[in-house]
Coordinates of C-alpha atoms in Angstrom, one line a residue:
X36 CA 171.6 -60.1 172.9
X37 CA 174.9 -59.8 175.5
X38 CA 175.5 -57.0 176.8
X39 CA 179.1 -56.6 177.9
X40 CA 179.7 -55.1 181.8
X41 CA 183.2 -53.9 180.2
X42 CA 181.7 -52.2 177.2
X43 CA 179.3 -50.3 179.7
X44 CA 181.9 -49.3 182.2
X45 CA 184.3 -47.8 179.3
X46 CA 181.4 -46.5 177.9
X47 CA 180.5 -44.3 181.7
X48 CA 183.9 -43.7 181.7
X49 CA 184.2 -41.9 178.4
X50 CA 181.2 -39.9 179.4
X51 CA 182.5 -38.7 182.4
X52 CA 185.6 -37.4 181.0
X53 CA 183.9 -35.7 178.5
X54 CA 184.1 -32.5 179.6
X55 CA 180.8 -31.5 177.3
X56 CA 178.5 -34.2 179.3
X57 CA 179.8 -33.2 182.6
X58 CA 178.8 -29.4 182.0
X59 CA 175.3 -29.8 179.7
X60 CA 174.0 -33.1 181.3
X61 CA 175.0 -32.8 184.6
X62 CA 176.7 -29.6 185.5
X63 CA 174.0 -27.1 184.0
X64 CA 170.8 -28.2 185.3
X65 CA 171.9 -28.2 189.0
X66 CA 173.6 -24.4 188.1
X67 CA 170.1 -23.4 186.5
X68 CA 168.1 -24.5 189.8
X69 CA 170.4 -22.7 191.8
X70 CA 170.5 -19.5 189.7
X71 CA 167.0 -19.7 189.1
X72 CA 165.2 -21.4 192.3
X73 CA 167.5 -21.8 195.5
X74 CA 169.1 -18.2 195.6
X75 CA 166.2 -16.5 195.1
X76 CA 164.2 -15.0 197.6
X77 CA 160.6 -16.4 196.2
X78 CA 161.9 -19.8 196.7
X79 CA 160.4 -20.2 199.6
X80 CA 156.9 -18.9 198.7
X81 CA 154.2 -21.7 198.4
X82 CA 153.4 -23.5 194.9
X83 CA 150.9 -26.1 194.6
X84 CA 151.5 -28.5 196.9
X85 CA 155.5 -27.5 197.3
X86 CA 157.4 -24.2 196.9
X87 CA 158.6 -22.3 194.5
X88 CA 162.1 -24.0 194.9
X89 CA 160.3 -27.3 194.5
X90 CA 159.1 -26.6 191.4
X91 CA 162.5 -25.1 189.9
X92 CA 163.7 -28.0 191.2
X93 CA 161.7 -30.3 188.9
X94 CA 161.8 -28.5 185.9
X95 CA 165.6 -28.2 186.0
X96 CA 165.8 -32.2 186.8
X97 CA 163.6 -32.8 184.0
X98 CA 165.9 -30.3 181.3
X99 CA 168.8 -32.2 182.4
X100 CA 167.0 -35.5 181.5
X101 CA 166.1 -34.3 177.9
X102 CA 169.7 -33.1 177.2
X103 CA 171.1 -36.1 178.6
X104 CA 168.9 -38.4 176.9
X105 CA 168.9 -36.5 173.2
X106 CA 172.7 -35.4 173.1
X107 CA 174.2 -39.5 174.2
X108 CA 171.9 -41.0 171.7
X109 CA 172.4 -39.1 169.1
X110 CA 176.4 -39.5 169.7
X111 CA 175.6 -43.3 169.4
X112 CA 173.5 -42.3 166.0
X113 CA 176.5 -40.3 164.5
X114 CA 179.2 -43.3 165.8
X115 CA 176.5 -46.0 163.9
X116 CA 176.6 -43.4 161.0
X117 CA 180.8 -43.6 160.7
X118 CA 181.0 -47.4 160.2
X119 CA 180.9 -48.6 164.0
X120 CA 179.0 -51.6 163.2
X121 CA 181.2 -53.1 161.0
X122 CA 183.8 -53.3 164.0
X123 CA 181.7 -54.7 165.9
X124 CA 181.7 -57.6 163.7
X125 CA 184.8 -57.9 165.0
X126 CA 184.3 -58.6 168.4
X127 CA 181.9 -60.8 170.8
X128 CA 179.0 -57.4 171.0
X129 CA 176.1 -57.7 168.5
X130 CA 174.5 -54.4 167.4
X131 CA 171.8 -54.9 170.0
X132 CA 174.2 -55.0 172.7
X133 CA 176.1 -51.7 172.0
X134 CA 172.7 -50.0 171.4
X135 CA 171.4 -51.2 174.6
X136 CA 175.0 -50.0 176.5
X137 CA 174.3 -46.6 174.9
X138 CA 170.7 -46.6 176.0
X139 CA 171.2 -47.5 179.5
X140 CA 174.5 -45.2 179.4
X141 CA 172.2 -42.3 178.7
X142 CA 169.9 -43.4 180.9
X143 CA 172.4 -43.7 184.0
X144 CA 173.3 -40.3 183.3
X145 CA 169.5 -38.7 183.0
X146 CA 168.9 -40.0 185.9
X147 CA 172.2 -38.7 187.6
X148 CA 171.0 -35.4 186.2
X149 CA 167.6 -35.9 188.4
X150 CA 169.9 -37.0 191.4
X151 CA 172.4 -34.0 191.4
X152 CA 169.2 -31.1 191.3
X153 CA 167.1 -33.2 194.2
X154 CA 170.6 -33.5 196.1
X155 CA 170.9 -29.7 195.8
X156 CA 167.3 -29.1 196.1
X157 CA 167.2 -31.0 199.6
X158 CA 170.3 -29.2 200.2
X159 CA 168.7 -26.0 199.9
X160 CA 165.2 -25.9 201.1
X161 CA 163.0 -27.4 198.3
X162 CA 160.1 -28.8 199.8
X163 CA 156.8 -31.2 199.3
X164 CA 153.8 -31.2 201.3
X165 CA 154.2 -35.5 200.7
X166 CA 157.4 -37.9 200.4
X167 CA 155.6 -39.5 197.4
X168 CA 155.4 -36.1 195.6
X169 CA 159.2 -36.3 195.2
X170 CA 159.1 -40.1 193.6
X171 CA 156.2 -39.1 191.7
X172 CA 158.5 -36.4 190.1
X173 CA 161.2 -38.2 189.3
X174 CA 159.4 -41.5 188.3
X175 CA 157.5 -39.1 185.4
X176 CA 160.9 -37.5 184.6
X177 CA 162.7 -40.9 184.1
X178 CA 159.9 -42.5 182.4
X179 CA 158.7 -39.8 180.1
X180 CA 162.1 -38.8 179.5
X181 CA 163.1 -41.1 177.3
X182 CA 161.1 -40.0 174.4
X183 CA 164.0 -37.4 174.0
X184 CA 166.4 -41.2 173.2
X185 CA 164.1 -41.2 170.3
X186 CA 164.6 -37.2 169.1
X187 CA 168.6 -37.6 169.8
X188 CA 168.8 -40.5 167.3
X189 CA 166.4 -38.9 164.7
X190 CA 169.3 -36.2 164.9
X191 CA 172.4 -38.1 164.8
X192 CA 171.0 -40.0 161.8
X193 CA 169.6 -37.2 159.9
X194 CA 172.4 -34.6 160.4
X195 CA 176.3 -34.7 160.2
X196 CA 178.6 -36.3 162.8
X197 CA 180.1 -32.7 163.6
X198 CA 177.1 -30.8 164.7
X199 CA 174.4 -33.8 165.8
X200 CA 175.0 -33.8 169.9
X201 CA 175.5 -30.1 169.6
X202 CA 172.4 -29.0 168.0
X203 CA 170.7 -32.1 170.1
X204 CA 171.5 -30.2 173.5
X205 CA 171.5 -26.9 172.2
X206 CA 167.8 -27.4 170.5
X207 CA 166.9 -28.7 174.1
X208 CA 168.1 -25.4 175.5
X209 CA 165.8 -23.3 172.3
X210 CA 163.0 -25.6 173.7
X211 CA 163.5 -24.4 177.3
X212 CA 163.1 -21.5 177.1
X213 CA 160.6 -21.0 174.8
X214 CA 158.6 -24.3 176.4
X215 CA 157.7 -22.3 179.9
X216 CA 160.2 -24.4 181.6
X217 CA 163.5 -21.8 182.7
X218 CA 160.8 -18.6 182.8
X219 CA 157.3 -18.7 183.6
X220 CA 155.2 -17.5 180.3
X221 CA 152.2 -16.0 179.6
X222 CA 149.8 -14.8 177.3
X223 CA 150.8 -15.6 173.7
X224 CA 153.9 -16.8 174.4
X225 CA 151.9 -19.4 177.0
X226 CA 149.8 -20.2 173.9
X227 CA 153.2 -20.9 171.6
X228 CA 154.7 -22.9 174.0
X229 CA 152.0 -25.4 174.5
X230 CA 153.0 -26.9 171.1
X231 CA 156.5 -27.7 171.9
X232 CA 158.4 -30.5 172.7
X233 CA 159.1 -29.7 176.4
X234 CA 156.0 -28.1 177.5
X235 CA 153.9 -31.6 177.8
X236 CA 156.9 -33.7 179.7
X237 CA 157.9 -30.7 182.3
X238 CA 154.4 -30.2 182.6
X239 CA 152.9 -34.0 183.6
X240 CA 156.9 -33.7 185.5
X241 CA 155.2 -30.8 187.7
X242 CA 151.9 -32.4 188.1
X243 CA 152.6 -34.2 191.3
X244 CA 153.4 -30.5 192.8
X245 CA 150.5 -28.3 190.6
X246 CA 148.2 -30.5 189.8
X247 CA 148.0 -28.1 186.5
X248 CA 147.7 -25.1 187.6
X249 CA 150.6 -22.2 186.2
X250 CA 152.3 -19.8 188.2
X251 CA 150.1 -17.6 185.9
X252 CA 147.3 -18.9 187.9
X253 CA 145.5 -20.4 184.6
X254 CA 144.7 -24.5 184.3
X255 CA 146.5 -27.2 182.0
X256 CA 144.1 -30.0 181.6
X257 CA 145.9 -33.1 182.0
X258 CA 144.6 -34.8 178.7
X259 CA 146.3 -31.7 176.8
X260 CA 150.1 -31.9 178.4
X261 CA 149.2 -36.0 177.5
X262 CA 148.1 -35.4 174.1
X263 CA 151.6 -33.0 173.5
X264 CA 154.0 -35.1 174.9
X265 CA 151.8 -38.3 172.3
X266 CA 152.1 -35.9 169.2
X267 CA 155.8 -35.5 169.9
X268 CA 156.7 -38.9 170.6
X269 CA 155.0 -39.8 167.2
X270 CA 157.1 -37.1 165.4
X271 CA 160.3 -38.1 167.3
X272 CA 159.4 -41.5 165.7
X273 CA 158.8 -40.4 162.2
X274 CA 162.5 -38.3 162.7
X275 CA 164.3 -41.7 163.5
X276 CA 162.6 -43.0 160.3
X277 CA 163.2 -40.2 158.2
X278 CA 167.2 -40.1 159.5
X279 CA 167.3 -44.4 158.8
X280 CA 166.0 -43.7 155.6
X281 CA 168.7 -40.4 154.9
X282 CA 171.7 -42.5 156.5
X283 CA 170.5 -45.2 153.9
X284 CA 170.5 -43.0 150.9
X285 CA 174.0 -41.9 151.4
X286 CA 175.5 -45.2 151.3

């Protein structure tokens, strides 16, 4: 497998002139900590071992890792999908090679994502009661984070070229919000949003700060955030296989 150091840089390029990546990937999770963590006036107040700002901090870093991940893969799906391999028949980069450019493309930009929010977070006041609590954070982000690779390509193969990154990013958003990430939940709503997709990763994200304990004072035990973010790694998995299998059928 080569993997070409021009490919790659064309590749960043594109994404940075994409005016959609800049704002979803990058641009949005720094705006939601701000909005949400470093203007207000509970940022300060202690969480865990942290502040409140810390933790906004962390879950914003680790929403910006899922959209980036999910909406560049599944742009690589969808390009697969419209005949890209046969041009690169054409030309020195196997298959392997361009997926891996697109993997570590998305990656590079997840974990830009995670730079720009602890940038702003230092910037404004978000705190750890250890150093290693921040590289704890952003190691689980990183790592875990690239589960959402595998949901972004289930999409872009299973759905049509027009509406795959959007409903990628979007359905990240949906998640959110509904995944006790952007508001803290509680009650039923707590109950719902332990079965999706971004509870488990923002959840083992925070650990290094709460140790499991919610803002609504309640207990996550760590083999049930492991055990959600397992189940939806398997069903990211059986998505990709589904979407191979649909991609298949249409030719």
């Amino acid at each position: 497998m080569s993997i070409s150091p021009t490919m790659l840089r064309v590749e960043a390029i594109r994404q940075i002139r994409n005016p959609y990546t800049l704002a979803f990937t990058l641009g949005m999770p720094v705006a939601m900590y701000l909005l949400f963590g470093a203007s207000m006036g509970y940022g300060s107040m202690s969480a865990g071992n942290g502040n409140v700002k810390f933790y906004v901090m962390v879950s914003m870093a680790a929403y910006g890792t899922a959209v980036a991940m999910s909406s560049l893969t599944s742009l690589a799906a969808t390009e697969a999908k419209q005949g890209w391999g046969r041009q690169l028949g054409m030309t020195p980069l196997s298959t392997a090679g361009y997926a891996t450019i697109k993997l570590l493309t998305a990656v590079a930009f997840a974990a830009l994502a995670v730079l720009l929010v602890f940038a702003a977070g230092i910037l404004t006041g978000a705190e750890a009661t250890d150093a290693w609590r921040w590289w704890a954070a952003a190691g689980i982000i990183l790592g875990i984070g690239l589960m959402f690779g595998l949901y972004g390509l289930g999409v872009g193969l299973f759905f049509n070229s027009d509406t795959a990154a959007a409903l990628a990013s979007i359905s990240m958003t949906f998640f959110a919000f509904f995944g006790n990430v952007f508001i803290p939940l509680d009650g039923v709503m707590l109950d719902i949003a332990r079965f999706t997709p971004l509870y488990g990763f923002v959840a083992l994200s925070r650990w290094p700060l709460t140790e499991g304990t919610l803002t609504t004072g309640q207990t996550d035990p760590l083999w049930g955030v492991v055990l959600n973010v397992v189940v939806w790694l398997v069903i990211f998995a059986v998505l990709v296989a589904a979407g191979v299998k649909r991609s298949r059928s249409r030719r």
